[in-house]
C-alpha positions as YAML, in Angstrom:
chain: A
units: angstrom
residues:
- id: 1
  name: MET
  ca: [128.90, -159.89, -33.30]
- id: 2
  name: ARG
  ca: [128.22, -161.47, -36.52]
- id: 3
  name: ARG
  ca: [131.24, -161.87, -38.79]
- id: 4
  name: CYS
  ca: [130.52, -160.61, -42.44]
- id: 5
  name: GLY
  ca: [133.62, -161.93, -44.13]
- id: 6
  name: HIS
  ca: [131.81, -164.57, -46.21]
- id: 7
  name: GLN
  ca: [129.54, -161.96, -47.68]
- id: 8
  name: ALA
  ca: [132.36, -159.55, -48.56]
- id: 9
  name: LEU
  ca: [134.35, -162.53, -50.05]
- id: 10
  name: GLY
  ca: [131.37, -163.53, -52.16]
- id: 11
  name: ILE
  ca: [130.79, -160.13, -53.55]
- id: 12
  name: ARG
  ca: [134.52, -159.82, -54.21]
- id: 13
  name: ARG
  ca: [134.68, -162.92, -56.34]
- id: 14
  name: ALA
  ca: [131.69, -161.45, -58.30]
- id: 15
  name: LEU
  ca: [133.20, -158.22, -58.67]
- id: 16
  name: TYR
  ca: [136.40, -159.73, -60.30]
- id: 17
  name: THR
  ca: [134.29, -161.54, -62.80]
- id: 18
  name: THR
  ca: [132.09, -158.60, -63.63]
- id: 19
  name: ASN
  ca: [133.84, -157.02, -66.72]
- id: 20
  name: GLN
  ca: [131.29, -154.53, -67.84]
- id: 21
  name: THR
  ca: [128.28, -152.51, -66.85]
- id: 22
  name: ILE
  ca: [125.35, -151.36, -68.96]
- id: 23
  name: THR
  ca: [123.77, -148.09, -68.54]
- id: 24
  name: LYS
  ca: [120.37, -147.60, -70.02]
- id: 25
  name: THR
  ca: [118.84, -144.27, -70.62]
- id: 26
  name: PHE
  ca: [114.99, -144.19, -71.03]
- id: 27
  name: GLN
  ca: [112.03, -142.13, -70.30]
- id: 28
  name: PRO
  ca: [109.88, -143.67, -67.57]
- id: 29
  name: THR
  ca: [106.37, -144.80, -68.53]
- id: 30
  name: ASP
  ca: [103.39, -144.04, -66.19]
- id: 31
  name: GLU
  ca: [103.61, -147.66, -64.66]
- id: 32
  name: GLN
  ca: [107.29, -147.05, -64.08]
- id: 33
  name: LYS
  ca: [106.63, -143.67, -62.32]
- id: 34
  name: VAL
  ca: [104.02, -145.26, -60.10]
- id: 35
  name: ARG
  ca: [106.48, -148.16, -59.23]
- id: 36
  name: GLY
  ca: [109.05, -145.46, -58.42]
- id: 37
  name: LEU
  ca: [106.64, -143.60, -56.04]
- id: 38
  name: ILE
  ca: [105.70, -146.76, -54.26]
- id: 39
  name: LEU
  ca: [109.46, -147.91, -53.99]
- id: 40
  name: ASN
  ca: [110.41, -144.43, -52.73]
- id: 41
  name: HIS
  ca: [107.78, -144.67, -50.06]
- id: 42
  name: ALA
  ca: [108.62, -148.23, -49.18]
- id: 43
  name: LEU
  ca: [112.06, -146.98, -47.98]
- id: 44
  name: THR
  ca: [110.44, -145.25, -45.14]
- id: 45
  name: LYS
  ca: [109.08, -148.51, -44.06]
- id: 46
  name: VAL
  ca: [112.37, -150.47, -44.11]
- id: 47
  name: ASN
  ca: [113.29, -149.80, -40.38]
- id: 48
  name: GLN
  ca: [109.85, -151.15, -39.44]
- id: 49
  name: LEU
  ca: [109.44, -154.03, -41.85]
- id: 50
  name: GLY
  ca: [112.77, -154.57, -43.28]
- id: 51
  name: TRP
  ca: [113.71, -155.19, -46.87]
- id: 52
  name: THR
  ca: [110.53, -157.19, -47.51]
- id: 53
  name: PRO
  ca: [107.43, -157.50, -49.75]
- id: 54
  name: ALA
  ca: [105.56, -156.29, -46.63]
- id: 55
  name: ALA
  ca: [107.39, -152.97, -46.78]
- id: 56
  name: ILE
  ca: [106.47, -152.57, -50.55]
- id: 57
  name: GLU
  ca: [102.77, -153.68, -50.08]
- id: 58
  name: GLN
  ca: [102.27, -151.18, -47.07]
- id: 59
  name: ALA
  ca: [103.79, -148.41, -49.23]
- id: 60
  name: ALA
  ca: [101.44, -149.07, -52.06]
- id: 61
  name: THR
  ca: [98.42, -149.17, -49.60]
- id: 62
  name: ASP
  ca: [99.40, -145.96, -48.12]
- id: 63
  name: LEU
  ca: [99.49, -144.15, -51.63]
- id: 64
  name: ASN
  ca: [96.01, -145.85, -52.46]
- id: 65
  name: TYR
  ca: [97.47, -148.43, -54.96]
- id: 66
  name: PRO
  ca: [96.64, -152.07, -54.76]
- id: 67
  name: PRO
  ca: [99.14, -153.93, -52.48]
- id: 68
  name: THR
  ca: [100.18, -156.03, -55.58]
- id: 69
  name: THR
  ca: [101.12, -153.07, -57.83]
- id: 70
  name: VAL
  ca: [104.75, -153.94, -57.37]
- id: 71
  name: LEU
  ca: [105.05, -157.63, -57.47]
- id: 72
  name: ALA
  ca: [107.70, -158.65, -55.05]
- id: 73
  name: TYR
  ca: [108.64, -162.12, -53.76]
- id: 74
  name: ASN
  ca: [111.52, -160.82, -51.64]
- id: 75
  name: GLY
  ca: [113.14, -157.45, -50.95]
- id: 76
  name: MET
  ca: [115.21, -157.36, -54.10]
- id: 77
  name: PRO
  ca: [113.09, -154.78, -56.06]
- id: 78
  name: LEU
  ca: [113.42, -152.43, -53.02]
- id: 79
  name: ILE
  ca: [117.00, -153.05, -52.73]
- id: 80
  name: LYS
  ca: [117.63, -152.46, -56.38]
- id: 81
  name: HIS
  ca: [115.65, -149.23, -56.23]
- id: 82
  name: PHE
  ca: [117.74, -147.95, -53.39]
- id: 83
  name: MET
  ca: [120.99, -149.07, -54.99]
- id: 84
  name: PHE
  ca: [120.15, -146.98, -58.14]
- id: 85
  name: ASP
  ca: [118.63, -143.94, -56.28]
- id: 86
  name: ALA
  ca: [121.81, -143.83, -54.09]
- id: 87
  name: LEU
  ca: [124.05, -144.10, -57.13]
- id: 88
  name: ASN
  ca: [122.37, -141.20, -58.70]
- id: 89
  name: LYS
  ca: [122.85, -139.17, -55.56]
- id: 90
  name: THR
  ca: [126.53, -139.95, -55.05]
- id: 91
  name: SER
  ca: [128.04, -136.59, -56.16]
- id: 92
  name: ILE
  ca: [129.58, -133.54, -54.58]
- id: 93
  name: ASP
  ca: [129.54, -130.05, -56.05]
- id: 94
  name: GLN
  ca: [132.75, -129.03, -54.48]
- id: 95
  name: LEU
  ca: [134.94, -131.95, -55.64]
- id: 96
  name: HIS
  ca: [137.43, -129.42, -57.21]
- id: 97
  name: GLU
  ca: [138.18, -128.36, -53.72]
- id: 98
  name: PHE
  ca: [139.98, -131.62, -53.24]
- id: 99
  name: ASP
  ca: [143.71, -131.74, -54.30]
- id: 100
  name: THR
  ca: [144.01, -135.36, -55.49]
- id: 101
  name: PRO
  ca: [141.71, -137.96, -57.03]
- id: 102
  name: ILE
  ca: [142.16, -140.28, -53.92]
- id: 103
  name: ASP
  ca: [140.86, -137.44, -51.75]
- id: 104
  name: ARG
  ca: [137.94, -137.17, -53.91]
- id: 105
  name: ILE
  ca: [137.24, -140.92, -53.77]
- id: 106
  name: ARG
  ca: [137.33, -140.81, -49.88]
- id: 107
  name: CYS
  ca: [134.84, -138.12, -49.83]
- id: 108
  name: LEU
  ca: [132.53, -139.81, -52.31]
- id: 109
  name: CYS
  ca: [132.74, -143.10, -50.34]
- id: 110
  name: ARG
  ca: [131.54, -141.17, -47.26]
- id: 111
  name: VAL
  ca: [128.66, -139.55, -49.22]
- id: 112
  name: ARG
  ca: [127.53, -142.95, -50.43]
- id: 113
  name: LEU
  ca: [127.93, -144.57, -46.96]
- id: 114
  name: ARG
  ca: [125.91, -141.82, -45.38]
- id: 115
  name: GLN
  ca: [122.97, -142.82, -47.67]
- id: 116
  name: THR
  ca: [122.91, -146.30, -46.41]
- id: 117
  name: GLN
  ca: [123.33, -145.09, -42.73]
- id: 118
  name: PRO
  ca: [119.53, -144.75, -42.27]
- id: 119
  name: TYR
  ca: [119.01, -148.28, -42.90]
- id: 120
  name: ILE
  ca: [122.20, -149.64, -41.55]
- id: 121
  name: ARG
  ca: [120.67, -151.92, -38.89]
- id: 122
  name: HIS
  ca: [118.79, -153.76, -41.57]
- id: 123
  name: TRP
  ca: [121.56, -153.63, -44.45]
- id: 124
  name: HIS
  ca: [123.11, -157.04, -43.32]
- id: 125
  name: ASP
  ca: [119.81, -158.55, -44.47]
- id: 126
  name: ALA
  ca: [119.92, -156.75, -47.73]
- id: 127
  name: PHE
  ca: [123.29, -158.14, -48.30]
- id: 128
  name: LEU
  ca: [122.12, -161.71, -47.45]
- id: 129
  name: GLN
  ca: [119.49, -161.26, -50.29]
- id: 130
  name: MET
  ca: [121.94, -159.90, -52.63]
- id: 131
  name: MET
  ca: [124.29, -162.76, -52.02]
- id: 132
  name: GLU
  ca: [121.85, -165.41, -53.05]
- id: 133
  name: PRO
  ca: [123.27, -167.14, -56.28]
- id: 134
  name: LYS
  ca: [120.84, -165.84, -58.61]
- id: 135
  name: TYR
  ca: [121.26, -162.17, -57.65]
- id: 136
  name: GLU
  ca: [124.98, -162.11, -56.82]
- id: 137
  name: LEU
  ca: [126.37, -161.11, -60.21]
- id: 138
  name: ALA
  ca: [123.58, -158.36, -60.49]
- id: 139
  name: ALA
  ca: [124.46, -156.99, -57.13]
- id: 140
  name: ALA
  ca: [128.21, -157.16, -57.85]
- id: 141
  name: SER
  ca: [127.55, -155.10, -61.05]
- id: 142
  name: TRP
  ca: [125.77, -152.40, -58.95]
- id: 143
  name: PHE
  ca: [128.73, -151.97, -56.65]
- id: 144
  name: PHE
  ca: [131.14, -152.04, -59.70]
- id: 145
  name: THR
  ca: [129.11, -149.34, -61.46]
- id: 146
  name: LEU
  ca: [129.38, -147.29, -58.24]
- id: 147
  name: ALA
  ca: [133.20, -147.60, -58.23]
- id: 148
  name: THR
  ca: [133.29, -146.68, -61.91]
- id: 149
  name: ARG
  ca: [131.11, -143.45, -61.23]
- id: 150
  name: MET
  ca: [133.40, -142.60, -58.31]
- id: 151
  name: TRP
  ca: [136.67, -143.00, -60.30]
- id: 152
  name: GLU
  ca: [135.18, -141.02, -63.23]
- id: 153
  name: MET
  ca: [134.04, -138.20, -60.83]
- id: 154
  name: SER
  ca: [137.51, -138.08, -59.27]
- id: 155
  name: GLY
  ca: [139.19, -137.23, -62.47]
- id: 156
  name: ASP
  ca: [141.28, -140.39, -62.68]
- id: 157
  name: GLN
  ca: [142.96, -140.84, -65.96]
- id: 158
  name: SER
  ca: [144.42, -144.45, -65.67]
- id: 159
  name: LEU
  ca: [145.12, -146.62, -68.55]
- id: 160
  name: GLN
  ca: [142.55, -149.34, -69.46]
- id: 161
  name: ILE
  ca: [144.31, -152.28, -67.57]
- id: 162
  name: ASP
  ca: [144.95, -150.22, -64.47]
- id: 163
  name: TRP
  ca: [141.40, -148.68, -64.75]
- id: 164
  name: ASP
  ca: [139.60, -152.00, -64.63]
- id: 165
  name: ARG
  ca: [141.68, -153.16, -61.68]
- id: 166
  name: LYS
  ca: [141.21, -149.95, -59.71]
- id: 167
  name: ARG
  ca: [137.45, -150.12, -60.18]
- id: 168
  name: ALA
  ca: [137.31, -153.58, -58.91]
- id: 169
  name: VAL
  ca: [139.64, -152.88, -55.82]
- id: 170
  name: LEU
  ca: [137.63, -149.76, -54.98]
- id: 171
  name: ALA
  ca: [134.29, -151.63, -55.23]
- id: 172
  name: ASP
  ca: [135.96, -154.25, -52.91]
- id: 173
  name: VAL
  ca: [136.97, -151.44, -50.47]
- id: 174
  name: TYR
  ca: [133.57, -150.05, -50.42]
- id: 175
  name: VAL
  ca: [131.66, -153.42, -49.88]
- id: 176
  name: ALA
  ca: [134.11, -154.13, -46.97]
- id: 177
  name: THR
  ca: [133.58, -150.78, -45.34]
- id: 178
  name: GLU
  ca: [129.68, -151.05, -45.72]
- id: 179
  name: LEU
  ca: [129.69, -154.53, -44.00]
- id: 180
  name: TYR
  ca: [131.97, -153.08, -41.27]
- id: 181
  name: MET
  ca: [129.39, -150.26, -40.88]
- id: 182
  name: CYS
  ca: [126.69, -152.87, -40.33]
- id: 183
  name: GLU
  ca: [128.42, -153.81, -36.87]
- id: 184
  name: ASP
  ca: [129.80, -150.52, -35.91]
- id: 185
  name: THR
  ca: [128.51, -149.16, -32.57]
- id: 186
  name: SER
  ca: [130.83, -146.23, -32.23]
- id: 187
  name: ALA
  ca: [129.53, -142.62, -31.97]
- id: 188
  name: ASP
  ca: [128.39, -141.34, -35.46]
- id: 189
  name: PHE
  ca: [130.12, -144.43, -37.07]
- id: 190
  name: GLY
  ca: [133.62, -143.00, -36.08]
- id: 191
  name: ASP
  ca: [135.30, -146.50, -36.34]
- id: 192
  name: THR
  ca: [133.78, -146.97, -39.78]
- id: 193
  name: TRP
  ca: [135.41, -143.77, -41.12]
- id: 194
  name: LYS
  ca: [138.74, -144.81, -39.67]
- id: 195
  name: TYR
  ca: [138.39, -148.26, -41.21]
- id: 196
  name: LEU
  ca: [137.48, -146.58, -44.67]
- id: 197
  name: ASP
  ca: [140.59, -144.13, -44.25]
- id: 198
  name: GLU
  ca: [142.99, -147.10, -43.52]
- id: 199
  name: ALA
  ca: [141.60, -149.18, -46.35]
- id: 200
  name: ILE
  ca: [141.80, -146.38, -49.04]
- id: 201
  name: GLU
  ca: [145.37, -145.67, -47.65]
- id: 202
  name: HIS
  ca: [146.14, -149.31, -48.01]
- id: 203
  name: MET
  ca: [144.68, -149.30, -51.46]
- id: 204
  name: GLU
  ca: [146.80, -146.21, -52.44]
- id: 205
  name: ASP
  ca: [149.98, -147.77, -51.00]
- id: 206
  name: ASN
  ca: [149.56, -150.95, -52.93]
- id: 207
  name: ALA
  ca: [148.67, -149.06, -56.23]
- id: 208
  name: ARG
  ca: [152.03, -147.37, -56.07]
- id: 209
  name: GLY
  ca: [154.29, -150.42, -55.72]
- id: 210
  name: MET
  ca: [152.42, -153.60, -56.58]
- id: 211
  name: ASN
  ca: [150.77, -154.91, -59.75]
- id: 212
  name: ARG
  ca: [148.11, -157.05, -57.93]
- id: 213
  name: ALA
  ca: [145.01, -156.14, -56.12]
- id: 214
  name: PRO
  ca: [145.69, -155.51, -52.35]
- id: 215
  name: ASP
  ca: [144.74, -157.78, -49.54]
- id: 216
  name: LEU
  ca: [142.25, -155.62, -47.53]
- id: 217
  name: ARG
  ca: [141.30, -158.14, -44.97]
- id: 218
  name: LEU
  ca: [138.01, -158.78, -46.60]
- id: 219
  name: CYS
  ca: [137.79, -162.32, -45.29]
- id: 220
  name: ASP
  ca: [137.79, -161.01, -41.81]
- id: 221
  name: VAL
  ca: [135.76, -157.69, -41.89]
- id: 222
  name: GLY
  ca: [134.94, -158.07, -38.18]
- id: 223
  name: ASN
  ca: [138.51, -157.19, -37.17]
- id: 224
  name: GLU
  ca: [138.41, -154.64, -34.40]
- id: 225
  name: PRO
  ca: [139.72, -151.24, -35.37]
- id: 226
  name: ALA
  ca: [142.49, -149.51, -33.44]
- id: 227
  name: SER
  ca: [140.05, -147.61, -31.17]
- id: 228
  name: GLY
  ca: [137.21, -148.83, -29.15]
- id: 229
  name: GLY
  ca: [133.44, -148.46, -30.01]
- id: 230
  name: HIS
  ca: [133.32, -151.79, -32.18]
- id: 231
  name: SER
  ca: [132.92, -154.82, -30.01]
- id: 232
  name: SER
  ca: [133.27, -158.48, -30.95]
- id: 233
  name: GLU
  ca: [131.81, -161.46, -29.53]
...
């Protein structure tokens, strides 16, 4: 099994140096709408062609646009499109049914992970592209924005210093779990959900009694879970 710890560590470093996110609100132009249509369709090509320019070109051809309508020298335009689309879909109408913010966080993490699930066998390749030096900070900001959205939706009311730390730690937990999911062979990713539950419990325990970010074993994401189904070579 490939060990993903170095990818998690790289994203982790970037997460702790990303201090702010920028949200832009705009009305898409016709060109942007076409781009969105092509990239949406390209997601259906990922399991066949991967996170590649070929997936984007094939999608454009399928929709009767020139293959170069969306210029791509790698898979990053498609990866970025997926990340923002998944962010917008990370919500739950029944969040009020959960008793605590941490229960809402756990549920939101599951919702977001389920969006990656259809592409999980190729998601490790997406991480490798996001970890390239020129994309690493941008990718970290995407995960940081995801964590921000989750804490906001959970109803957390932390002070600013604690708020910034909690966003970074949650992004750290999410990245580690997603990388773990890449290697999970258990039924319906059961070991991934156990890993997530343990990581969030660890995060909560440390938040109660420590003033530093918890050690969530991110340098060795390939550790075996308590139960079977996730093999290691």
